Short mmCIF file of C-alpha atoms and ligand atoms in Angstrom, two decimals:
data_model
loop_
_atom_site.label_atom_id
_atom_site.label_comp_id
_atom_site.label_asym_id
_atom_site.label_seq_id
_atom_site.Cartn_x
_atom_site.Cartn_y
_atom_site.Cartn_z
CA MET R 24 -140.40 18.09 112.94
CA LYS R 25 -140.86 14.55 111.62
CA ILE R 26 -143.19 12.17 113.44
CA PHE R 27 -142.65 8.41 113.14
CA THR R 28 -144.57 5.45 114.46
CA GLU R 29 -142.99 2.79 112.23
CA PRO R 30 -139.55 1.58 113.36
CA LYS R 31 -138.42 0.86 109.76
CA LYS R 32 -139.30 4.36 108.57
CA LEU R 33 -137.47 5.96 111.47
CA GLN R 34 -134.44 3.77 110.79
CA LYS R 35 -134.35 4.72 107.12
CA TRP R 36 -134.70 8.43 107.84
CA CYS R 37 -131.96 8.38 110.52
CA ALA R 38 -129.58 6.45 108.25
CA ALA R 39 -130.12 9.02 105.49
CA ARG R 40 -129.42 11.92 107.88
CA ARG R 41 -126.23 10.24 109.04
CA MET R 42 -125.17 9.65 105.43
CA GLU R 43 -125.58 13.39 104.85
CA GLY R 44 -123.08 13.97 107.65
CA ARG R 45 -125.62 15.27 110.14
CA LYS R 46 -124.84 14.80 113.83
CA VAL R 47 -127.64 12.70 115.31
CA ALA R 48 -128.68 12.60 118.99
CA LEU R 49 -131.22 10.34 120.66
CA VAL R 50 -133.26 11.24 123.75
CA PRO R 51 -135.22 8.18 124.96
CA THR R 52 -138.26 8.90 127.15
CA MET R 53 -141.55 7.42 128.28
CA GLY R 54 -143.32 10.70 127.53
CA TYR R 55 -145.54 12.97 129.64
CA LEU R 56 -142.64 15.31 129.13
CA HIS R 57 -141.48 17.79 131.77
CA GLU R 58 -138.55 20.16 132.28
CA GLY R 59 -136.24 17.23 133.06
CA HIS R 60 -136.83 15.68 129.65
CA LEU R 61 -136.57 19.05 127.93
CA SER R 62 -133.18 19.62 129.57
CA LEU R 63 -131.96 16.48 127.77
CA ILE R 64 -133.04 17.94 124.42
CA ALA R 65 -131.30 21.21 125.37
CA GLU R 66 -128.15 19.24 126.23
CA ALA R 67 -128.24 17.52 122.82
CA LYS R 68 -128.52 20.92 121.17
CA ARG R 69 -125.69 22.33 123.28
CA ARG R 70 -123.50 19.46 122.11
CA GLY R 71 -124.10 20.36 118.49
CA ALA R 72 -126.66 17.74 117.44
CA GLN R 73 -128.24 18.64 114.10
CA GLU R 74 -130.91 15.97 114.36
CA ILE R 75 -132.48 15.35 117.75
CA VAL R 76 -134.69 12.27 117.86
CA VAL R 77 -136.94 12.02 120.92
CA SER R 78 -138.54 8.64 121.49
CA VAL R 79 -141.77 8.54 123.48
CA PHE R 80 -142.63 4.99 124.44
CA VAL R 81 -144.09 3.55 127.62
CA ASN R 82 -142.16 0.32 127.36
CA PRO R 83 -144.30 -2.55 128.70
CA VAL R 84 -141.28 -4.84 129.09
CA GLN R 85 -139.70 -2.74 131.85
CA PHE R 86 -142.80 -2.78 134.07
CA GLY R 87 -143.51 -5.54 136.57
CA PRO R 88 -146.96 -7.20 136.67
CA ASN R 89 -148.06 -5.12 139.69
CA GLU R 90 -146.58 -1.84 138.50
CA ASP R 91 -148.18 1.21 136.93
CA PHE R 92 -147.93 0.43 133.18
CA ASP R 93 -151.67 0.89 132.59
CA LYS R 94 -152.03 4.08 134.55
CA TYR R 95 -148.68 5.63 133.53
CA PRO R 96 -149.57 9.18 132.37
CA ARG R 97 -149.68 9.75 128.61
CA ASP R 98 -150.31 12.91 126.58
CA GLU R 99 -149.11 12.59 122.98
CA LYS R 100 -150.41 15.95 121.86
CA ALA R 101 -148.69 17.91 124.62
CA ASP R 102 -145.49 15.87 124.15
CA LEU R 103 -145.38 16.73 120.46
CA ALA R 104 -145.82 20.44 121.17
CA LYS R 105 -143.09 20.34 123.83
CA CYS R 106 -140.68 18.48 121.55
CA ARG R 107 -141.29 20.96 118.76
CA ALA R 108 -140.77 23.97 121.06
CA ALA R 109 -137.60 22.44 122.52
CA GLY R 110 -136.04 21.92 119.09
CA ALA R 111 -136.41 18.17 118.48
CA THR R 112 -136.26 17.38 114.76
CA ALA R 113 -137.99 13.99 114.98
CA VAL R 114 -140.28 12.23 117.42
CA PHE R 115 -140.74 8.48 117.51
CA PHE R 116 -144.05 7.29 118.93
CA PRO R 117 -144.10 3.51 118.40
CA THR R 118 -146.80 1.19 119.68
CA PRO R 119 -145.93 -1.88 121.78
CA ALA R 120 -147.07 -4.04 118.83
CA ASN R 121 -144.63 -2.52 116.38
CA MET R 122 -141.73 -2.51 118.86
CA TYR R 123 -142.35 -6.10 120.01
CA LEU R 124 -143.47 -8.27 117.13
CA ASP R 125 -145.33 -11.51 117.81
CA ALA R 126 -143.04 -14.07 119.41
CA HIS R 127 -140.41 -11.45 120.22
CA SER R 128 -137.82 -13.56 122.04
CA VAL R 129 -134.54 -11.65 122.28
CA TYR R 130 -133.72 -9.59 125.37
CA VAL R 131 -130.63 -7.79 126.62
CA ASN R 132 -129.52 -8.58 130.16
CA GLU R 133 -126.92 -6.58 132.06
CA GLU R 134 -125.82 -8.88 134.85
CA ASP R 135 -123.78 -6.81 137.27
CA LEU R 136 -124.86 -3.21 137.83
CA SER R 137 -128.56 -4.11 137.51
CA LYS R 138 -128.46 -6.51 140.45
CA GLY R 139 -128.87 -4.08 143.38
CA LEU R 140 -130.87 -0.94 144.15
CA CYS R 141 -133.91 -0.64 141.84
CA GLY R 142 -132.90 -3.85 140.04
CA ALA R 143 -133.35 -5.84 143.25
CA ARG R 144 -136.79 -4.34 143.89
CA ARG R 145 -138.03 -4.40 140.30
CA PRO R 146 -137.13 -7.81 138.85
CA GLY R 147 -136.81 -7.64 135.06
CA HIS R 148 -136.86 -3.84 134.99
CA PHE R 149 -133.35 -3.32 133.61
CA ARG R 150 -133.78 -6.22 131.18
CA GLY R 151 -136.71 -4.26 129.76
CA VAL R 152 -134.76 -1.00 129.76
CA CYS R 153 -131.67 -2.51 128.10
CA THR R 154 -133.76 -4.28 125.48
CA VAL R 155 -135.71 -1.20 124.45
CA VAL R 156 -132.69 1.09 124.54
CA ALA R 157 -130.66 -1.37 122.44
CA LYS R 158 -133.52 -1.43 119.91
CA LEU R 159 -133.63 2.38 119.86
CA PHE R 160 -129.86 2.51 119.36
CA ASN R 161 -130.18 0.15 116.39
CA LEU R 162 -133.04 2.16 114.90
CA VAL R 163 -131.52 5.62 115.31
CA HIS R 164 -127.78 4.80 115.35
CA PRO R 165 -127.13 8.15 117.05
CA HIS R 166 -123.70 9.74 117.52
CA PHE R 167 -124.73 10.18 121.14
CA ALA R 168 -127.71 9.53 123.40
CA VAL R 169 -128.72 11.67 126.37
CA PHE R 170 -129.99 10.22 129.65
CA GLY R 171 -130.77 11.86 132.99
CA GLN R 172 -128.91 11.43 136.25
CA LYS R 173 -132.38 11.17 137.81
CA ASP R 174 -132.15 7.47 136.89
CA PHE R 175 -128.59 7.04 138.15
CA GLN R 176 -128.51 3.24 138.05
CA GLN R 177 -130.10 3.20 134.60
CA ALA R 178 -127.38 5.50 133.24
CA ALA R 179 -124.68 3.21 134.69
CA VAL R 180 -126.35 0.11 133.23
CA ILE R 181 -126.70 1.72 129.79
CA ARG R 182 -123.07 2.85 129.83
CA ARG R 183 -122.04 -0.73 130.58
CA MET R 184 -124.29 -2.10 127.83
CA VAL R 185 -122.78 0.33 125.32
CA ARG R 186 -119.27 -0.71 126.34
CA ASP R 187 -119.92 -4.44 126.46
CA LEU R 188 -121.98 -4.69 123.25
CA ASN R 189 -119.76 -2.26 121.31
CA PHE R 190 -122.47 0.23 120.44
CA ASP R 191 -120.83 2.97 118.40
CA LEU R 192 -122.11 5.98 120.34
CA ASP R 193 -121.45 8.16 123.37
CA VAL R 194 -123.65 8.16 126.46
CA VAL R 195 -124.23 11.62 127.89
CA VAL R 196 -125.72 12.01 131.37
CA ALA R 197 -127.42 15.31 132.21
CA PRO R 198 -128.04 16.68 135.74
CA ILE R 199 -131.30 16.24 137.66
CA VAL R 200 -133.84 18.99 137.08
CA ARG R 201 -135.80 19.81 140.23
CA GLU R 202 -138.92 21.73 141.10
CA PRO R 203 -138.29 24.91 143.17
CA SER R 204 -139.11 22.82 146.29
CA GLY R 205 -136.21 20.49 145.47
CA LEU R 206 -138.46 17.61 144.36
CA ALA R 207 -136.90 15.92 141.32
CA ARG R 208 -139.15 16.35 138.32
CA SER R 209 -140.82 13.12 137.28
CA SER R 210 -143.81 12.09 135.21
CA ARG R 211 -144.93 10.12 138.27
CA ASN R 212 -145.19 13.32 140.37
CA THR R 213 -148.61 13.68 138.76
CA TYR R 214 -149.79 10.83 141.03
CA LEU R 215 -149.04 12.91 144.16
CA SER R 216 -151.70 14.77 146.14
CA ASP R 217 -150.82 18.27 147.41
CA ASP R 218 -149.97 16.86 150.82
CA GLU R 219 -147.82 14.07 149.35
CA ARG R 220 -146.01 16.57 147.16
CA LYS R 221 -145.03 18.54 150.29
CA ARG R 222 -143.87 15.41 152.09
CA ALA R 223 -141.88 14.30 149.03
CA CYS R 224 -139.53 17.28 149.50
CA ALA R 225 -137.88 15.24 152.26
CA LEU R 226 -136.11 13.14 149.58
CA SER R 227 -134.00 15.96 148.22
CA GLN R 228 -133.64 17.61 151.63
CA ALA R 229 -132.18 14.40 153.07
CA LEU R 230 -129.78 14.04 150.12
CA PHE R 231 -128.67 17.68 150.26
CA ALA R 232 -128.08 17.37 154.03
CA ALA R 233 -125.85 14.32 153.46
CA ALA R 234 -123.85 16.16 150.79
CA SER R 235 -123.49 19.19 153.11
CA ALA R 236 -122.21 16.94 155.89
CA VAL R 237 -119.45 15.71 153.55
CA LYS R 238 -118.65 19.28 152.56
CA ALA R 239 -118.36 20.32 156.21
CA LYS R 240 -116.55 17.27 157.62
CA GLY R 241 -114.78 15.59 154.70
CA LYS R 242 -115.36 11.85 154.94
CA VAL R 243 -118.56 10.86 156.76
CA PRO R 244 -119.34 7.34 158.07
CA TRP R 245 -122.27 5.99 156.07
CA LYS R 246 -124.01 4.05 158.85
CA ALA R 247 -124.72 7.12 160.97
CA GLU R 248 -125.58 9.30 157.98
CA ARG R 249 -127.93 6.65 156.63
CA ALA R 250 -129.78 6.54 159.96
CA LYS R 251 -130.27 10.32 159.74
CA ILE R 252 -131.63 10.07 156.20
CA VAL R 253 -134.03 7.28 157.14
CA ARG R 254 -135.25 9.26 160.17
CA ARG R 255 -135.85 12.30 158.02
CA LEU R 256 -137.78 10.32 155.40
CA GLU R 257 -139.85 8.44 157.96
CA SER R 258 -140.72 11.56 159.90
CA ALA R 259 -142.13 12.98 156.65
CA GLY R 260 -144.42 9.92 156.53
CA LEU R 261 -142.52 8.23 153.70
CA VAL R 262 -141.94 4.48 153.58
CA VAL R 263 -138.35 3.65 152.75
CA ASP R 264 -137.73 1.14 149.96
CA TYR R 265 -133.95 1.58 150.05
CA VAL R 266 -131.31 4.12 151.04
CA GLU R 267 -127.84 3.17 149.82
CA ALA R 268 -124.44 4.73 149.26
CA VAL R 269 -122.44 3.32 146.37
CA ASP R 270 -119.37 4.07 144.31
CA GLY R 271 -120.58 6.36 141.52
CA GLU R 272 -118.93 4.22 138.81
CA THR R 273 -119.12 0.60 139.98
CA LEU R 274 -122.26 0.93 142.15
CA ALA R 275 -120.47 -1.12 144.81
CA PRO R 276 -121.63 -0.32 148.38
CA VAL R 277 -119.32 1.98 150.37
CA LYS R 278 -118.78 2.55 154.08
CA ARG R 279 -118.03 6.28 153.92
CA LEU R 280 -119.46 9.23 152.11
CA GLU R 281 -116.82 11.10 150.14
CA LYS R 282 -116.18 12.51 146.67
CA GLY R 283 -117.33 10.15 143.92
CA VAL R 284 -119.94 8.39 146.08
CA ALA R 285 -123.60 8.42 145.07
CA VAL R 286 -126.41 8.28 147.62
CA LEU R 287 -129.50 6.73 146.10
CA LEU R 288 -132.92 6.30 147.58
CA ALA R 289 -136.36 5.02 146.76
CA VAL R 290 -139.43 5.61 148.92
CA TYR R 291 -143.15 5.17 148.80
CA CYS R 292 -145.08 8.39 149.20
CA GLY R 293 -148.57 7.00 149.62
CA LYS R 294 -148.86 4.55 146.73
CA THR R 295 -146.30 6.34 144.55
CA ARG R 296 -142.74 5.08 144.39
CA LEU R 297 -140.26 7.93 144.05
CA ILE R 298 -136.49 7.80 143.47
CA ASP R 299 -133.80 10.41 143.87
CA ASN R 300 -130.03 10.55 144.21
CA ILE R 301 -127.02 12.77 144.64
CA LEU R 302 -123.47 12.30 143.42
CA ILE R 303 -121.04 13.76 145.94
CA LYS R 304 -118.62 16.10 144.24
P1 AMP G 402 -138.58 8.71 131.73
O1 AMP G 402 -139.51 9.32 130.74
O2 AMP G 402 -138.95 8.96 133.15
O3 AMP G 402 -138.25 7.27 131.43
O4 AMP G 402 -137.20 9.49 131.57
C1 AMP G 402 -136.58 9.62 130.31
C2 AMP G 402 -135.22 10.23 130.50
O5 AMP G 402 -135.37 11.50 131.13
C3 AMP G 402 -134.31 9.40 131.41
O6 AMP G 402 -132.99 9.43 130.90
C4 AMP G 402 -134.42 10.10 132.73
O7 AMP G 402 -133.31 9.92 133.56
C5 AMP G 402 -134.54 11.55 132.29
N1 AMP G 402 -135.18 12.35 133.34
C6 AMP G 402 -136.34 12.08 133.97
N2 AMP G 402 -136.57 13.00 134.93
C7 AMP G 402 -135.51 13.84 134.93
C8 AMP G 402 -135.14 14.98 135.70
N3 AMP G 402 -135.90 15.44 136.68
N4 AMP G 402 -133.98 15.59 135.39
C9 AMP G 402 -133.18 15.13 134.39
N5 AMP G 402 -133.47 14.06 133.63
C10 AMP G 402 -134.61 13.42 133.90
#
């Protein structure tokens, strides 16, 4: 497995692999890898990638001034071992200084899908995400890139960026990997105390209950279902940031839960902000 820290070297290596006719996949991450990330590598393998490039970069540009950039968990050694075991063929570990040169002044802004949900609560977040992902696309030029449904809005924003900026690659979105309790796996789960971890199960339980209601009744009015979700979250001691139902493609708010609708939520569990979602099938 190759390890790169220099963008130019990664770019050269990827271009050479592509010239040889190898199928190249990119899996962008912020590291502190868990089963969710590893499922993205497995998905790349399943789709026939011959080179799987995993990027591990805690991207300062996507964090707000009062967010957890400094304390975001990092473990390069463990990440390398996990990438190797999962079958990655290259890992890219850049530093902020070699990703953002002095006087870096070009950013990518998606101006529609990034407006609501997490975008409304985290100003500048998707600008940071789009910028770093566009840079990674230019460095790796993959045939496809794999993202997780865990970050539902992010996947929609990236798909739109790829379409609107004519990136020559496919965006693959892999399902959410959960702990046995239902809690969506996340690097930020490491912030949770044992008690918070138990309370955080209410996120997935509330989402599963909403999906079951649709299964049982067909279309379900959102207002009443939303009130149930909020009650459930609050009675677990969680502080709701948002609970919204949107069209799974356009992210436009909807009035009923039915097939194709995504329910997305963000809560504070103690000091930790957690997100989760479900796409109603
Ligand atoms: P992160 O390191 O949290 O920025 O995540 C990197 C990629 O892994 C993103 O595409 C996430 O959506 C995806 N990811 C994170 N957690 C999960 C999970 N529990 N299941 C599936 N994909 C995930």
